[in-house]
């Protein structure tokens, strides 16, 4: 990614001497005739630190701001993610309002308002005005945001493209005042600058409203804000979301996506790192930082699922005294302990740190989304990748209004957030295309999505979702994750296959039956002629035969 | 990406009071029965800064360290990129040595050594022991590295997985001593820690050797280190690269890829930002930072391609006095100036900041790489995306030893660095599949790579390559870039099409000819019978007819 040695340098008029008038060093004399280029001394001159905001301002595509329409979507996403997270952590049923006002042809003002717990005044500047600041990064717990970048990156993009500051209004409760701040991020220092700061009247008892003005574009289609809002409400049935699109007169006034349930997702616990996922370097770091007085209590105290007994066993296997002071453990000893941990039998991490949507709610959400003949939902048991607990859910709607002759639609979710870009690069897509749908009665071109009237919804919940990029568009191809998804899909597949087969059998049956029915009268007439039956007897025969046919079908 | 408000908190035994014994704020009372969750006050407690190295240590997949084999490749790449950049900037013909020693089943020690200008002692720690430190980020100039992350990230990965420090040996010239340092990165602070620092004897007059030990895996195939070394030498014909693979006895001792040319790529100039690419926010920043005393001189001095006359015109159109002190320009004025710039006629940026490989060398490199019937190479004129000059080159080898019935092989390069991953997500692939190869006599399944005996090489050179991820695997889909690539491909396509057509015509011709030839004797015998010719005359006729056929063919 970077060469830190190379340096720029204006070509001097005449070949220059090395500093201090000493003979120019070999590097320089070695240059091709007529050219004088940089020496190590020159190279040393212009080195400097790069602030993380300068970095992301230049590499905005890493954060999902590669083009105007995506920038608008990303801004909305970041705001809504924050609102939902904040509400849930405070145990509040989320009521979120998303407004998009079109200021000019290419300029929009996005406002996201929630009924969350609000933000303490002194935290506001850093939260919205500096990158890599937050609380979720240093813990293992399921949440939508994980990095401490999102909303301030959106604010930075707004500032870059429109020069406008971010406007925040927040209040933490009836007993406290509502604060309103205007602030910008100083990209050189990655620090906030407060432009305006005042107490304002606000009818909300508690909550936060963020307004960002940015260069953007409002589009339809699978990547649109509208699609996002629909998908996020699908995966968050406990949230009420009001959406005011731009040019309301054109796109219709505000849409309200009501709550499907009043149950807040169960509170997820924070967990300690699981020993299997810890790398040697990290382990050494933990030994340096731990508060534990000896190795044994460090192992049993700082990790999940290590009992004092297991800790003792590990020390034994590693041939390091349980009483050793962690900070004094050498690299070699740490390596022995690391290997002993790998060999030790340790329970999988606790999974109460993960909150699935649940089969019932997924099915309900799907029913609300599309009219289909058949619905299936599966919530798998939680398992582990690289020491991180995760869980897969899959929902499938089949038939009904769904278009039959196209590849199925796939909605991808991570921690209840829809993933709208990079479908091709996502572990979920890999698992879907890698599943043999033919055996589940769906057509499937080799290595592609199955064809048929189906909508598939896949959700991954984890304390740490391994996204392939900072813009959170696709999930990295961890084999453990792909396997779990596939198992979930196969379960859905088996169920829909049974449904499809039954439907086909019924159809065939019906056809046969109609066929036979057509001939019953002829048969009866034949019998009448041969046996000289009366019309009554003939009709009786028809009735009997029809009856037999009906009974044969019941069997 | 992140919610900065949400906070973790142990569940207290009994419902707790808000700080200061005041009534719990509304947020808290609103929680579902029996649950006590975080209030704004709780939320404020655990906020903290995240260091950029903590961030990338956790998100290592963003830097190309997602799995052991990729980690090994990335480490080699970063080292070689740095070496080549350093040599070129110092005007030295690069001689680079890459060694991979297998320490254990899963552990490798990578060493990259160059004859570059070396590194001044006091710069070594920051260069190898902190992320986002370098010289290339803040300039517009073509180079392999651009971010200031690469090599120190590799060192960090090594530390995380093996606990081993990075070992650097460097010397800046005959007159100075060689320094050897062992250092690690303190991820908490993103700062280097020097473990060992001494002067050592080194037979090299100037250069740098870096050694990193890491958990890795050595694989073959298109993603292998071997493939990378071959491709990098293909795009850097001026470099001599020696490669020592692990387990030399198995994989053969060291391979040497010799220089194809002694010409160092022309020194590329650093350029100022082009006005068309500058966003409003950036413009405002420049006004704040400029050393220029008034607006006019700022415009003409700090941008490329703005003459004093144009600057005056822009001020006029923006209705802002040319004499205004830049630091005092308001947001509104800046916006007027920004619009005036967009409307003004301004030359495309200078392109001497880009060094193409060149058609001759591309063709030579291709000839060295594969035995084919036909070679074509195209270097396009430089052009601009988002204000950044860039240039596209394409090379095509056809027929010969190349396999005929498979999709063609595509080598992708950015600033002479091969891109081995994410082929699907790359603008180059998009351009290749988006080109209509059927019209160039190649089969092509819809929307896929063409089928045929061809090797395609595409190179993008730019002062700023827009990679889709920090791991530099694919180029973002900028329309301007895709268009340029396509034009380059079409040029190659036209040439190969001519070649293929001629070859077919010749083949048909030869078939006809053989056919006619077969009958000439019969014709002659016929004539002999009719005209009672002597055997001599008959043979004469045969000769004449053959002659006619030959001449007809020449026409």
Short mmCIF file of N, CA and C in Angstrom, two decimals, chain A residues 406-475:
data_model
loop_
_atom_site.label_atom_id
_atom_site.label_comp_id
_atom_site.label_asym_id
_atom_site.label_seq_id
_atom_site.Cartn_x
_atom_site.Cartn_y
_atom_site.Cartn_z
N UNK A 406 -37.64 -15.57 -13.37
CA UNK A 406 -36.38 -14.84 -13.14
C UNK A 406 -35.60 -15.49 -12.01
N UNK A 407 -34.30 -15.13 -11.89
CA UNK A 407 -33.54 -15.57 -10.72
C UNK A 407 -34.26 -15.08 -9.45
N UNK A 408 -34.20 -15.85 -8.40
CA UNK A 408 -34.92 -15.48 -7.18
C UNK A 408 -34.31 -14.20 -6.61
N UNK A 409 -35.11 -13.46 -5.84
CA UNK A 409 -34.60 -12.26 -5.16
C UNK A 409 -33.97 -12.68 -3.84
N UNK A 410 -32.80 -12.13 -3.52
CA UNK A 410 -32.13 -12.43 -2.26
C UNK A 410 -31.95 -11.15 -1.45
N UNK A 411 -32.53 -11.12 -0.25
CA UNK A 411 -32.28 -10.01 0.68
C UNK A 411 -31.20 -10.46 1.65
N UNK A 412 -30.10 -9.69 1.73
CA UNK A 412 -28.99 -10.05 2.63
C UNK A 412 -28.98 -9.11 3.82
N UNK A 413 -28.81 -9.68 5.03
CA UNK A 413 -28.76 -8.85 6.23
C UNK A 413 -27.59 -9.23 7.11
N UNK A 414 -26.99 -8.25 7.78
CA UNK A 414 -26.00 -8.50 8.82
C UNK A 414 -26.41 -7.69 10.04
N UNK A 415 -26.58 -8.35 11.18
CA UNK A 415 -27.07 -7.66 12.38
C UNK A 415 -28.24 -6.72 12.07
N UNK A 416 -29.19 -7.27 11.34
CA UNK A 416 -30.44 -6.58 11.00
C UNK A 416 -30.27 -5.41 10.05
N UNK A 417 -29.10 -5.24 9.47
CA UNK A 417 -28.88 -4.17 8.49
C UNK A 417 -28.86 -4.78 7.09
N UNK A 418 -29.67 -4.26 6.15
CA UNK A 418 -29.66 -4.80 4.79
C UNK A 418 -28.36 -4.48 4.06
N UNK A 419 -27.86 -5.43 3.28
CA UNK A 419 -26.67 -5.22 2.46
C UNK A 419 -27.14 -5.09 1.01
N UNK A 420 -26.94 -3.93 0.42
CA UNK A 420 -27.55 -3.69 -0.89
C UNK A 420 -26.55 -3.72 -2.04
N UNK A 421 -25.25 -3.64 -1.72
CA UNK A 421 -24.25 -3.63 -2.79
C UNK A 421 -23.41 -4.90 -2.74
N UNK A 422 -22.57 -5.08 -3.76
CA UNK A 422 -21.57 -6.15 -3.75
C UNK A 422 -22.17 -7.54 -3.57
N UNK A 423 -23.38 -7.75 -4.10
CA UNK A 423 -24.00 -9.06 -3.94
C UNK A 423 -23.05 -10.16 -4.41
N UNK A 424 -22.35 -9.87 -5.52
CA UNK A 424 -21.48 -10.90 -6.10
C UNK A 424 -20.36 -11.33 -5.16
N UNK A 425 -19.89 -10.40 -4.33
CA UNK A 425 -18.72 -10.70 -3.50
C UNK A 425 -19.06 -11.19 -2.11
N UNK A 426 -20.34 -11.50 -1.88
CA UNK A 426 -20.79 -11.76 -0.51
C UNK A 426 -20.87 -13.25 -0.21
N UNK A 427 -20.49 -13.64 1.01
CA UNK A 427 -20.54 -15.04 1.43
C UNK A 427 -21.97 -15.58 1.30
N UNK A 428 -22.97 -14.73 1.52
CA UNK A 428 -24.36 -15.19 1.41
C UNK A 428 -24.64 -15.65 -0.01
N UNK A 429 -24.27 -14.80 -1.00
CA UNK A 429 -24.49 -15.17 -2.40
C UNK A 429 -23.73 -16.46 -2.71
N UNK A 430 -22.49 -16.54 -2.23
CA UNK A 430 -21.68 -17.74 -2.47
C UNK A 430 -22.43 -18.98 -1.96
N UNK A 431 -23.03 -18.85 -0.77
CA UNK A 431 -23.74 -20.00 -0.20
C UNK A 431 -24.99 -20.32 -1.01
N UNK A 432 -25.70 -19.29 -1.47
CA UNK A 432 -26.94 -19.52 -2.23
C UNK A 432 -26.62 -20.21 -3.55
N UNK A 433 -25.64 -19.66 -4.27
CA UNK A 433 -25.32 -20.24 -5.59
C UNK A 433 -24.66 -21.62 -5.41
N UNK A 434 -24.01 -21.83 -4.26
CA UNK A 434 -23.33 -23.09 -4.01
C UNK A 434 -24.26 -24.20 -3.55
N UNK A 435 -25.51 -23.85 -3.28
CA UNK A 435 -26.49 -24.85 -2.85
C UNK A 435 -27.16 -25.48 -4.07
N UNK A 436 -27.41 -26.80 -4.00
CA UNK A 436 -28.01 -27.48 -5.15
C UNK A 436 -29.53 -27.37 -5.09
N UNK A 437 -30.05 -26.33 -5.73
CA UNK A 437 -31.50 -26.07 -5.65
C UNK A 437 -32.30 -27.01 -6.54
N UNK A 438 -31.65 -27.66 -7.51
CA UNK A 438 -32.39 -28.59 -8.37
C UNK A 438 -33.02 -29.67 -7.49
N UNK A 439 -32.23 -30.12 -6.47
CA UNK A 439 -32.77 -31.19 -5.62
C UNK A 439 -33.93 -30.67 -4.78
N UNK A 440 -34.14 -29.35 -4.79
CA UNK A 440 -35.31 -28.79 -4.08
C UNK A 440 -36.35 -28.28 -5.08
N UNK A 441 -36.35 -28.86 -6.28
CA UNK A 441 -37.41 -28.61 -7.27
C UNK A 441 -37.35 -27.22 -7.87
N UNK A 442 -36.18 -26.55 -7.79
CA UNK A 442 -36.04 -25.25 -8.48
C UNK A 442 -35.02 -25.42 -9.60
N UNK A 443 -35.24 -24.71 -10.72
CA UNK A 443 -34.21 -24.73 -11.76
C UNK A 443 -33.02 -23.93 -11.26
N UNK A 444 -31.83 -24.27 -11.77
CA UNK A 444 -30.65 -23.49 -11.39
C UNK A 444 -29.56 -23.63 -12.44
N UNK A 445 -29.24 -22.53 -13.14
CA UNK A 445 -28.10 -22.55 -14.06
C UNK A 445 -26.83 -22.78 -13.24
N UNK A 446 -25.85 -23.49 -13.82
CA UNK A 446 -24.67 -23.86 -13.03
C UNK A 446 -24.04 -22.63 -12.38
N UNK A 447 -23.76 -22.73 -11.08
CA UNK A 447 -23.07 -21.67 -10.36
C UNK A 447 -23.82 -20.35 -10.27
N UNK A 448 -25.12 -20.37 -10.52
CA UNK A 448 -25.88 -19.12 -10.48
C UNK A 448 -27.02 -19.21 -9.48
N UNK A 449 -27.77 -18.11 -9.34
CA UNK A 449 -28.94 -18.12 -8.47
C UNK A 449 -30.01 -19.02 -9.07
N UNK A 450 -30.80 -19.71 -8.24
CA UNK A 450 -31.88 -20.52 -8.78
C UNK A 450 -32.93 -19.64 -9.45
N UNK A 451 -33.68 -20.24 -10.38
CA UNK A 451 -34.75 -19.54 -11.09
C UNK A 451 -36.08 -19.97 -10.48
N UNK A 452 -36.97 -19.03 -10.23
CA UNK A 452 -38.27 -19.43 -9.72
C UNK A 452 -38.95 -18.32 -8.95
N UNK A 453 -40.22 -18.52 -8.61
CA UNK A 453 -41.00 -17.49 -7.91
C UNK A 453 -40.68 -17.50 -6.42
N UNK A 454 -39.48 -17.03 -6.04
CA UNK A 454 -39.11 -17.10 -4.63
C UNK A 454 -38.40 -15.83 -4.18
N UNK A 455 -38.61 -15.47 -2.91
CA UNK A 455 -37.87 -14.39 -2.26
C UNK A 455 -37.13 -15.01 -1.08
N UNK A 456 -35.83 -14.83 -1.05
CA UNK A 456 -35.01 -15.44 -0.01
C UNK A 456 -34.43 -14.34 0.86
N UNK A 457 -34.46 -14.57 2.17
CA UNK A 457 -33.94 -13.59 3.11
C UNK A 457 -32.93 -14.30 4.00
N UNK A 458 -31.70 -13.80 4.04
CA UNK A 458 -30.67 -14.43 4.87
C UNK A 458 -30.12 -13.39 5.85
N UNK A 459 -30.06 -13.76 7.11
CA UNK A 459 -29.60 -12.84 8.14
C UNK A 459 -28.45 -13.45 8.93
N UNK A 460 -27.34 -12.70 9.06
CA UNK A 460 -26.24 -13.15 9.90
C UNK A 460 -26.14 -12.23 11.09
N UNK A 461 -26.22 -12.78 12.30
CA UNK A 461 -26.06 -11.97 13.51
C UNK A 461 -24.77 -12.40 14.19
N UNK A 462 -23.95 -11.45 14.59
CA UNK A 462 -22.69 -11.80 15.22
C UNK A 462 -22.19 -10.65 16.09
N UNK A 463 -21.31 -10.99 17.03
CA UNK A 463 -20.69 -9.93 17.82
C UNK A 463 -19.67 -9.18 16.95
N UNK A 464 -19.26 -9.80 15.86
CA UNK A 464 -18.32 -9.14 14.96
C UNK A 464 -18.54 -9.69 13.56
N UNK A 465 -19.20 -8.91 12.72
CA UNK A 465 -19.46 -9.34 11.35
C UNK A 465 -18.25 -8.99 10.49
N UNK A 466 -17.65 -9.99 9.83
CA UNK A 466 -16.47 -9.70 9.01
C UNK A 466 -16.86 -9.17 7.63
N UNK A 467 -17.03 -7.86 7.54
CA UNK A 467 -17.38 -7.28 6.26
C UNK A 467 -16.15 -7.24 5.36
N UNK A 468 -16.38 -7.32 4.04
CA UNK A 468 -15.25 -7.30 3.12
C UNK A 468 -14.72 -5.89 2.94
N UNK A 469 -15.54 -4.88 3.25
CA UNK A 469 -15.04 -3.52 3.13
C UNK A 469 -15.70 -2.65 4.19
N UNK A 470 -15.11 -1.47 4.39
CA UNK A 470 -15.59 -0.60 5.43
C UNK A 470 -17.01 -0.11 5.15
N UNK A 471 -17.43 -0.21 3.88
CA UNK A 471 -18.76 0.30 3.55
C UNK A 471 -19.83 -0.74 3.85
N UNK A 472 -19.43 -1.86 4.48
CA UNK A 472 -20.40 -2.85 4.95
C UNK A 472 -21.38 -3.26 3.86
N UNK A 473 -20.85 -3.85 2.80
CA UNK A 473 -21.71 -4.23 1.68
C UNK A 473 -21.75 -5.73 1.49
N UNK A 474 -20.74 -6.42 1.94
CA UNK A 474 -20.67 -7.86 1.72
C UNK A 474 -19.91 -8.51 2.86
N UNK A 475 -20.19 -9.82 3.08
CA UNK A 475 -19.57 -10.55 4.17
C UNK A 475 -18.44 -11.41 3.62
#
